[in-house]
Tab-separated table of C-alpha atoms and ligand atoms in Angstrom:
chain	number	residue	atom	x	y	z
A	19	UNK	CA	78.511	39.200	15.514
A	20	UNK	CA	75.528	39.274	17.854
A	21	UNK	CA	73.412	36.159	18.186
A	22	UNK	CA	70.884	36.001	15.416
A	23	UNK	CA	68.991	33.545	13.251
A	24	UNK	CA	71.077	32.414	10.300
A	25	UNK	CA	69.274	33.019	7.020
A	26	UNK	CA	68.763	30.115	4.652
A	27	UNK	CA	66.049	31.962	2.763
A	28	UNK	CA	66.353	32.261	-0.997
A	29	UNK	CA	66.999	35.880	-0.184
A	30	UNK	CA	67.683	37.774	1.874
A	31	UNK	CA	70.603	35.509	2.621
A	32	UNK	CA	73.123	35.503	5.443
A	33	UNK	CA	75.582	38.418	5.431
A	34	UNK	CA	79.121	37.837	6.669
A	35	UNK	CA	80.822	39.792	9.409
A	36	UNK	CA	83.483	41.359	7.157
A	37	UNK	CA	80.757	42.680	4.858
A	38	UNK	CA	78.758	44.089	7.767
A	39	UNK	CA	81.904	45.731	9.075
A	40	UNK	CA	82.691	47.224	5.667
A	41	UNK	CA	79.211	48.700	5.656
A	42	UNK	CA	79.850	50.712	8.765
A	43	UNK	CA	82.607	52.849	7.217
A	44	UNK	CA	82.538	56.660	7.496
A	45	UNK	CA	80.537	58.539	4.876
A	46	UNK	CA	82.026	60.320	1.877
A	47	UNK	CA	80.325	62.860	-0.367
A	48	UNK	CA	78.907	61.395	-3.550
A	49	UNK	CA	80.056	64.480	-5.464
A	50	UNK	CA	83.483	64.527	-3.846
A	51	UNK	CA	86.728	63.253	-5.352
A	52	UNK	CA	86.792	59.983	-3.384
A	53	UNK	CA	83.503	58.754	-4.747
A	54	UNK	CA	84.459	58.041	-8.393
A	55	UNK	CA	87.425	56.035	-7.148
A	56	UNK	CA	85.116	53.757	-5.161
A	57	UNK	CA	82.510	53.666	-7.932
A	58	UNK	CA	84.945	52.763	-10.708
A	59	UNK	CA	86.663	50.162	-8.568
A	60	UNK	CA	83.334	48.400	-7.964
A	61	UNK	CA	82.238	48.611	-11.594
A	62	UNK	CA	85.539	47.095	-12.760
A	63	UNK	CA	85.081	44.131	-10.429
A	64	UNK	CA	81.494	43.658	-11.592
A	65	UNK	CA	82.710	43.741	-15.181
A	66	UNK	CA	85.004	40.851	-14.368
A	67	UNK	CA	82.128	38.934	-12.788
A	68	UNK	CA	79.835	39.572	-15.769
A	69	UNK	CA	82.541	39.199	-18.433
A	70	UNK	CA	81.848	42.568	-20.001
A	71	UNK	CA	83.430	45.915	-20.722
A	72	UNK	CA	79.965	47.471	-20.967
A	73	UNK	CA	77.908	49.632	-18.646
A	74	UNK	CA	76.998	48.559	-15.173
A	75	UNK	CA	74.705	50.720	-13.087
A	76	UNK	CA	74.597	50.731	-9.304
A	77	UNK	CA	71.073	51.595	-8.296
A	78	UNK	CA	69.939	52.319	-4.763
A	79	UNK	CA	66.662	50.470	-4.941
A	80	UNK	CA	65.382	46.985	-4.401
A	81	UNK	CA	65.443	44.872	-7.574
A	82	UNK	CA	61.787	45.594	-8.301
A	83	UNK	CA	62.669	49.232	-8.954
A	84	UNK	CA	65.005	48.234	-11.772
A	85	UNK	CA	62.510	45.665	-13.127
A	86	UNK	CA	60.117	48.591	-13.469
A	87	UNK	CA	62.785	50.931	-14.841
A	88	UNK	CA	63.914	48.469	-17.500
A	89	UNK	CA	60.376	48.193	-18.848
A	90	UNK	CA	59.940	51.983	-18.799
A	91	UNK	CA	63.298	52.648	-20.434
A	92	UNK	CA	63.238	49.860	-23.020
A	93	UNK	CA	59.618	49.479	-24.109
A	94	UNK	CA	57.616	52.199	-25.803
A	95	UNK	CA	54.487	50.136	-26.086
A	96	UNK	CA	54.413	46.356	-26.182
A	97	UNK	CA	56.021	43.820	-23.938
A	98	UNK	CA	56.116	40.052	-23.991
A	99	UNK	CA	56.479	38.622	-20.499
A	100	UNK	CA	57.569	35.015	-20.203
A	101	UNK	CA	56.122	33.679	-16.953
A	102	UNK	CA	56.655	30.487	-14.976
A	103	UNK	CA	56.157	31.569	-11.371
A	104	UNK	CA	55.492	34.448	-8.994
A	105	UNK	CA	58.378	36.777	-9.854
A	106	UNK	CA	57.996	36.496	-13.615
A	107	UNK	CA	54.242	37.081	-13.251
A	108	UNK	CA	55.005	40.131	-11.169
A	109	UNK	CA	57.132	41.545	-13.976
A	110	UNK	CA	54.146	41.303	-16.337
A	111	UNK	CA	52.046	43.143	-13.720
A	112	UNK	CA	54.714	45.817	-13.372
A	113	UNK	CA	54.727	46.376	-17.137
A	114	UNK	CA	50.924	46.697	-17.125
A	115	UNK	CA	51.047	49.091	-14.185
A	116	UNK	CA	53.314	51.282	-16.318
A	117	UNK	CA	50.781	51.401	-19.140
A	118	UNK	CA	52.421	48.872	-21.455
A	119	UNK	CA	50.483	46.430	-23.574
A	120	UNK	CA	51.539	43.082	-22.202
A	121	UNK	CA	51.218	39.655	-23.733
A	122	UNK	CA	52.111	36.766	-21.514
A	123	UNK	CA	53.908	33.618	-22.558
A	124	UNK	CA	52.858	31.517	-19.598
A	125	UNK	CA	54.217	28.092	-18.816
A	126	UNK	CA	52.966	26.018	-15.927
A	127	UNK	CA	54.603	26.718	-12.553
A	128	UNK	CA	57.463	24.297	-12.024
A	129	UNK	CA	58.240	24.119	-15.735
A	130	UNK	CA	60.953	26.033	-17.544
A	131	UNK	CA	60.545	28.439	-20.439
A	132	UNK	CA	62.021	26.853	-23.575
A	133	UNK	CA	63.769	28.717	-26.392
A	134	UNK	CA	61.326	27.453	-29.012
A	135	UNK	CA	58.385	28.783	-26.970
A	136	UNK	CA	60.006	32.208	-26.857
A	137	UNK	CA	60.677	32.039	-30.587
A	138	UNK	CA	57.072	31.094	-31.380
A	139	UNK	CA	55.648	33.851	-29.167
A	140	UNK	CA	57.946	36.568	-30.483
A	141	UNK	CA	57.262	35.622	-34.102
A	142	UNK	CA	53.550	36.329	-33.587
A	143	UNK	CA	53.731	39.989	-32.636
A	144	UNK	CA	55.742	43.154	-32.695
A	145	UNK	CA	57.297	43.607	-29.290
A	146	UNK	CA	59.606	46.246	-27.863
A	147	UNK	CA	60.880	44.014	-25.097
A	148	UNK	CA	60.871	40.533	-23.635
A	149	UNK	CA	60.961	40.104	-19.860
A	150	UNK	CA	62.501	36.892	-18.578
A	151	UNK	CA	63.287	35.801	-15.044
A	152	UNK	CA	66.424	33.680	-15.204
A	153	UNK	CA	65.987	31.936	-11.885
A	154	UNK	CA	62.336	31.738	-10.729
A	155	UNK	CA	62.793	31.988	-6.981
A	156	UNK	CA	59.269	30.762	-6.256
A	157	UNK	CA	59.410	27.466	-8.154
A	158	UNK	CA	63.144	26.786	-8.043
A	159	UNK	CA	63.357	26.636	-11.839
A	160	UNK	CA	66.372	27.988	-13.697
A	161	UNK	CA	65.403	28.934	-17.229
A	162	UNK	CA	67.892	28.109	-20.015
A	163	UNK	CA	69.119	31.668	-20.415
A	164	UNK	CA	71.979	31.055	-22.813
A	165	UNK	CA	69.783	28.969	-25.136
A	166	UNK	CA	67.013	31.567	-25.039
A	167	UNK	CA	69.583	34.238	-25.851
A	168	UNK	CA	70.403	32.344	-29.072
A	169	UNK	CA	66.788	32.691	-30.175
A	170	UNK	CA	66.767	36.377	-29.259
A	171	UNK	CA	69.338	37.023	-31.996
A	172	UNK	CA	66.510	36.615	-34.507
A	173	UNK	CA	64.746	39.599	-32.927
A	174	UNK	CA	67.181	42.505	-32.896
A	175	UNK	CA	64.400	45.063	-32.296
A	176	UNK	CA	63.315	43.395	-29.071
A	177	UNK	CA	65.146	44.461	-25.925
A	178	UNK	CA	66.022	41.395	-23.884
A	179	UNK	CA	65.341	42.182	-20.215
A	180	UNK	CA	66.579	39.638	-17.716
A	181	UNK	CA	65.916	39.431	-13.998
A	182	UNK	CA	68.920	37.536	-12.642
A	183	UNK	CA	68.105	38.580	-9.088
A	184	UNK	CA	68.601	35.179	-7.511
A	185	UNK	CA	71.277	33.855	-9.873
A	186	UNK	CA	73.824	36.596	-10.605
A	187	UNK	CA	77.053	35.918	-8.676
A	188	UNK	CA	75.929	32.339	-8.069
A	189	UNK	CA	76.102	31.053	-11.640
A	190	UNK	CA	77.941	32.247	-14.724
A	191	UNK	CA	76.106	34.905	-16.712
A	192	UNK	CA	77.747	36.712	-19.643
A	193	UNK	CA	75.154	39.324	-20.608
A	194	UNK	CA	77.182	41.037	-23.316
A	195	UNK	CA	78.210	37.849	-25.126
A	196	UNK	CA	74.656	36.547	-24.806
A	197	UNK	CA	73.081	39.711	-26.209
A	198	UNK	CA	71.149	40.609	-23.067
A	199	UNK	CA	70.089	44.261	-22.862
A	200	UNK	CA	69.343	44.606	-19.181
A	201	UNK	CA	70.559	42.054	-16.648
A	202	UNK	CA	69.720	43.020	-13.083
A	203	UNK	CA	70.184	41.639	-9.600
A	204	UNK	CA	69.398	42.800	-6.078
A	205	UNK	CA	72.335	42.326	-3.753
A	206	UNK	CA	70.499	40.399	-1.021
A	207	UNK	CA	70.596	37.111	-2.933
A	208	UNK	CA	73.801	35.545	-4.318
A	209	UNK	CA	75.913	38.624	-3.613
A	210	UNK	CA	75.169	38.090	0.094
A	211	UNK	CA	74.816	41.771	0.892
A	212	UNK	CA	72.048	43.484	2.812
A	213	UNK	CA	68.992	44.361	0.696
A	214	UNK	CA	68.641	47.805	-0.853
A	215	UNK	CA	71.050	47.888	-3.791
A	216	UNK	CA	70.630	46.641	-7.356
A	217	UNK	CA	73.342	45.965	-9.908
A	218	UNK	CA	72.390	46.158	-13.591
A	219	UNK	CA	74.279	45.525	-16.810
A	220	UNK	CA	72.741	47.791	-19.472
A	221	UNK	CA	73.585	47.423	-23.176
A	222	UNK	CA	74.127	50.210	-25.702
A	223	UNK	CA	70.961	49.058	-27.439
A	224	UNK	CA	68.997	49.531	-24.206
A	225	UNK	CA	70.441	53.028	-23.863
A	226	UNK	CA	69.540	53.928	-27.450
A	227	UNK	CA	66.020	52.709	-26.815
A	228	UNK	CA	65.831	54.698	-23.583
A	229	UNK	CA	66.827	57.871	-25.416
A	230	UNK	CA	63.865	57.378	-27.796
A	231	UNK	CA	60.988	56.342	-25.520
A	232	UNK	CA	58.540	58.694	-23.831
A	233	UNK	CA	58.051	58.719	-20.061
A	234	UNK	CA	61.026	56.616	-19.163
A	235	UNK	CA	60.727	57.809	-15.578
A	236	UNK	CA	62.782	60.082	-13.365
A	237	UNK	CA	64.310	58.121	-10.513
A	238	UNK	CA	65.858	55.383	-12.634
A	239	UNK	CA	66.387	57.049	-16.001
A	240	UNK	CA	69.001	55.012	-17.893
A	241	UNK	CA	70.106	58.014	-19.971
A	242	UNK	CA	70.840	59.964	-16.799
A	243	UNK	CA	72.546	56.936	-15.278
A	244	UNK	CA	74.846	56.691	-18.305
A	245	UNK	CA	75.697	60.407	-18.119
A	246	UNK	CA	76.689	60.121	-14.491
A	247	UNK	CA	78.386	56.772	-15.042
A	248	UNK	CA	80.785	58.578	-17.403
A	249	UNK	CA	81.874	60.625	-14.384
A	250	UNK	CA	81.977	57.685	-11.994
A	251	UNK	CA	78.845	58.850	-10.213
A	252	UNK	CA	75.168	58.067	-9.782
A	253	UNK	CA	72.423	60.627	-10.590
A	254	UNK	CA	71.134	60.750	-7.008
A	255	UNK	CA	72.665	60.096	-3.609
A	256	UNK	CA	73.453	56.375	-3.463
A	257	UNK	CA	73.571	54.163	-0.403
A	258	UNK	CA	77.297	54.580	0.107
A	259	UNK	CA	77.236	51.999	2.888
A	260	UNK	CA	76.021	49.400	0.404
A	261	UNK	CA	78.785	50.379	-1.987
A	262	UNK	CA	81.377	49.772	0.741
A	263	UNK	CA	79.804	46.375	1.316
A	264	UNK	CA	79.785	45.537	-2.391
A	265	UNK	CA	83.396	46.651	-2.792
A	266	UNK	CA	84.462	44.371	0.066
A	267	UNK	CA	82.324	41.472	-1.113
A	268	UNK	CA	83.698	41.656	-4.657
A	269	UNK	CA	87.193	41.363	-3.193
A	270	UNK	CA	86.109	38.293	-1.274
A	271	UNK	CA	84.671	36.835	-4.483
A	272	UNK	CA	87.885	37.440	-6.401
A	273	UNK	CA	89.849	35.891	-3.557
A	274	UNK	CA	87.711	32.753	-3.619
A	275	UNK	CA	87.931	32.741	-7.405
A	276	UNK	CA	84.743	33.431	-9.360
A	277	UNK	CA	84.737	29.975	-11.045
A	278	UNK	CA	85.182	28.448	-7.567
A	279	UNK	CA	82.238	30.431	-6.314
A	280	UNK	CA	80.098	29.008	-9.125
A	281	UNK	CA	81.361	25.484	-8.374
A	282	UNK	CA	80.510	25.910	-4.704
A	283	UNK	CA	76.946	26.874	-5.630
A	284	UNK	CA	76.716	23.867	-7.965
A	285	UNK	CA	77.962	21.540	-5.211
A	286	UNK	CA	75.345	22.864	-2.777
A	287	UNK	CA	72.609	22.474	-5.387
A	288	UNK	CA	73.540	18.847	-5.991
A	289	UNK	CA	73.651	18.087	-2.268
A	290	UNK	CA	70.308	19.761	-1.682
A	291	UNK	CA	68.587	18.059	-4.639
A	292	UNK	CA	69.847	14.655	-3.511
A	293	UNK	CA	68.363	15.253	-0.062
A	294	UNK	CA	65.089	16.448	-1.555
A	295	UNK	CA	64.795	13.416	-3.843
A	296	UNK	CA	65.603	11.035	-1.022
A	297	UNK	CA	62.898	12.372	1.288
A	298	UNK	CA	60.420	14.309	-0.839
A	299	UNK	CA	60.656	15.403	-4.465
A	300	UNK	CA	61.727	18.424	-6.468
A	301	UNK	CA	59.144	20.936	-7.610
A	302	UNK	CA	61.200	21.954	-10.657
A	303	UNK	CA	61.112	20.173	-13.977
A	304	UNK	CA	64.047	17.760	-14.359
A	305	UNK	CA	67.051	19.340	-15.994
A	306	UNK	CA	65.993	22.877	-15.094
A	307	UNK	CA	66.546	22.870	-11.341
A	308	UNK	CA	67.894	26.081	-9.860
A	309	UNK	CA	71.524	26.122	-8.824
A	310	UNK	CA	71.005	28.671	-6.049
A	311	UNK	CA	67.901	27.408	-4.283
A	312	UNK	CA	65.889	24.213	-4.072
A	313	UNK	CA	62.109	24.226	-4.020
A	314	UNK	CA	61.113	20.950	-2.402
A	315	UNK	CA	57.741	19.437	-3.185
A	316	UNK	CA	56.018	18.519	0.054
A	317	UNK	CA	54.558	15.299	-1.308
A	318	UNK	CA	54.297	13.817	2.189
A	319	UNK	CA	51.963	16.363	3.694
A	320	UNK	CA	54.597	17.308	6.235
A	321	UNK	CA	53.757	20.213	8.527
A	322	UNK	CA	56.202	22.732	7.065
A	323	UNK	CA	55.292	25.544	9.462
A	324	UNK	CA	56.220	23.281	12.344
A	325	UNK	CA	59.495	22.230	10.677
A	326	UNK	CA	60.469	25.867	10.186
A	327	UNK	CA	59.532	26.625	13.795
A	328	UNK	CA	61.710	23.794	15.106
A	329	UNK	CA	64.669	24.906	12.987
A	330	UNK	CA	64.297	28.420	14.314
A	331	UNK	CA	63.869	27.609	17.969
A	332	UNK	CA	66.421	24.783	18.169
A	333	UNK	CA	69.054	25.824	15.681
A	334	UNK	CA	68.485	29.558	15.116
A	335	UNK	CA	67.997	29.049	11.433
A	336	UNK	CA	65.395	30.707	9.215
A	337	UNK	CA	64.517	28.763	6.103
A	338	UNK	CA	62.161	29.476	3.248
A	339	UNK	CA	58.507	28.680	3.185
A	340	UNK	CA	56.757	27.938	-0.098
A	341	UNK	CA	56.171	31.195	-1.967
A	342	UNK	CA	52.634	32.551	-2.260
A	343	UNK	CA	50.286	29.860	-3.494
A	344	UNK	CA	53.013	27.240	-2.953
A	345	UNK	CA	52.992	27.714	0.829
A	346	UNK	CA	52.857	24.301	2.603
A	347	UNK	CA	52.890	22.616	-0.819
A	348	UNK	CA	56.612	23.330	-1.022
A	349	UNK	CA	59.462	24.699	1.050
A	350	UNK	CA	62.712	26.253	-0.068
A	351	UNK	CA	66.364	26.131	0.855
A	352	UNK	CA	68.327	29.124	-0.374
A	353	UNK	CA	71.858	27.779	-0.798
A	354	UNK	CA	73.391	30.945	-2.100
A	355	UNK	CA	75.866	33.664	-1.292
A	356	UNK	CA	78.502	32.733	1.246
A	357	UNK	CA	77.052	29.418	2.408
A	358	UNK	CA	79.233	26.361	1.891
A	359	UNK	CA	78.496	22.674	1.245
A	360	UNK	CA	79.632	21.959	4.832
A	361	UNK	CA	77.103	24.470	6.198
A	362	UNK	CA	74.430	22.874	4.055
A	363	UNK	CA	75.279	19.388	5.303
A	364	UNK	CA	74.814	20.668	8.836
A	365	UNK	CA	71.460	22.230	7.941
A	366	UNK	CA	70.250	19.034	6.258
A	367	UNK	CA	71.280	17.105	9.370
A	368	UNK	CA	69.125	19.401	11.495
A	369	UNK	CA	66.257	18.890	9.069
A	370	UNK	CA	66.686	15.104	9.270
A	371	UNK	CA	66.536	15.370	13.034
A	372	UNK	CA	63.487	17.649	13.041
A	373	UNK	CA	61.664	15.378	10.591
A	374	UNK	CA	62.676	12.150	12.312
A	375	UNK	CA	64.622	10.809	9.324
A	376	UNK	CA	67.488	8.370	9.690
A	377	UNK	CA	66.233	7.004	13.003
B	423	LIG	C1	63.882	38.534	-4.705
B	423	LIG	C2	63.481	38.610	-6.115
B	423	LIG	C3	62.904	39.774	-6.662
B	423	LIG	C4	62.502	40.963	-5.850
B	423	LIG	O1	63.567	41.642	-5.369
B	423	LIG	P1	63.382	42.935	-4.435
B	423	LIG	O2	64.809	43.255	-4.144
B	423	LIG	O3	62.582	42.504	-3.258
B	423	LIG	O4	62.699	43.977	-5.213
B	423	LIG	C5	62.653	39.792	-8.019
B	423	LIG	N1	62.915	38.743	-8.789
B	423	LIG	C6	63.436	37.601	-8.299
B	423	LIG	C7	63.697	36.463	-9.220
B	423	LIG	C8	63.744	37.512	-6.954
B	423	LIG	O5	64.266	36.381	-6.471
């Protein structure tokens, strides 16, 4: 691979050579006989990852496109958006931009959304859908998805829409068993693929809802997606290069062992949190720290821009700044995808050196 800066962002993350090579394969026609073979092979592997026999759509779009589509397809009118950071707030804005009535269940940035808060908010109104970001990539908080899904069982008319963009393939998620209706992820985070493709589990309930709502959109119409999915195809021309990459990456995941992949992410999270607590502090509420990234509270007034500059110029590493209003107040290590605890130890060593620790 050519010399380049290694990406320790919480997405896009570093992409391996085998995946980049897979991406450069010759094109096939998306209506030809080879395509459904590739498509079905990928979907089967994703079903293993997500512990489901249900529908999985492969959408050529960044994740935001499917965040928008899930609101359009699953909510006729009213949406409750649980927010705790920049991405969850954006989902509320997306729903508003699509003409939905949106109520926001807002918790302070850095805190997690608790099941009882979701229960209380849902009991107060009649909602078509709840939007929840599993792993808030701005604050480094991982919301208790499985616990929240227990509460959702009390609200069978509410479609449960989950953005798992920065957690799927890094931590265990079982959308079908947990009663999730849409569970989506862009491939540039824990899948460690180039950006531009989104994977989404879509429940039968979500599809029924989509068949009833008005103006569910044209580009990402779930009903159309299901029709084509039956044939092993996508409604429009997909990024076939991304599908090659995903096919290859899923094989690499199976080879590592999916539970091992999750353990590797957990080990990196623990290493990263220990470093953060030793030198700074964590931005996330205790007990709800993300497993795939660490948002470090810059409680020392360290010049983060200069740290990032040193890492780039000396070690050819690009690491995450604080997101939006958290710039300089925090910085973020994205320990996701194909990175290993040994790689992370090396990175933390470079950070120690740049910050003058351990001297
Ligand atoms: C990165 C990210 C997004 C946005 O993804 P795009 O692929 O840029 O549209 C949405 N939600 C979360 C939680 C993310 O981390």
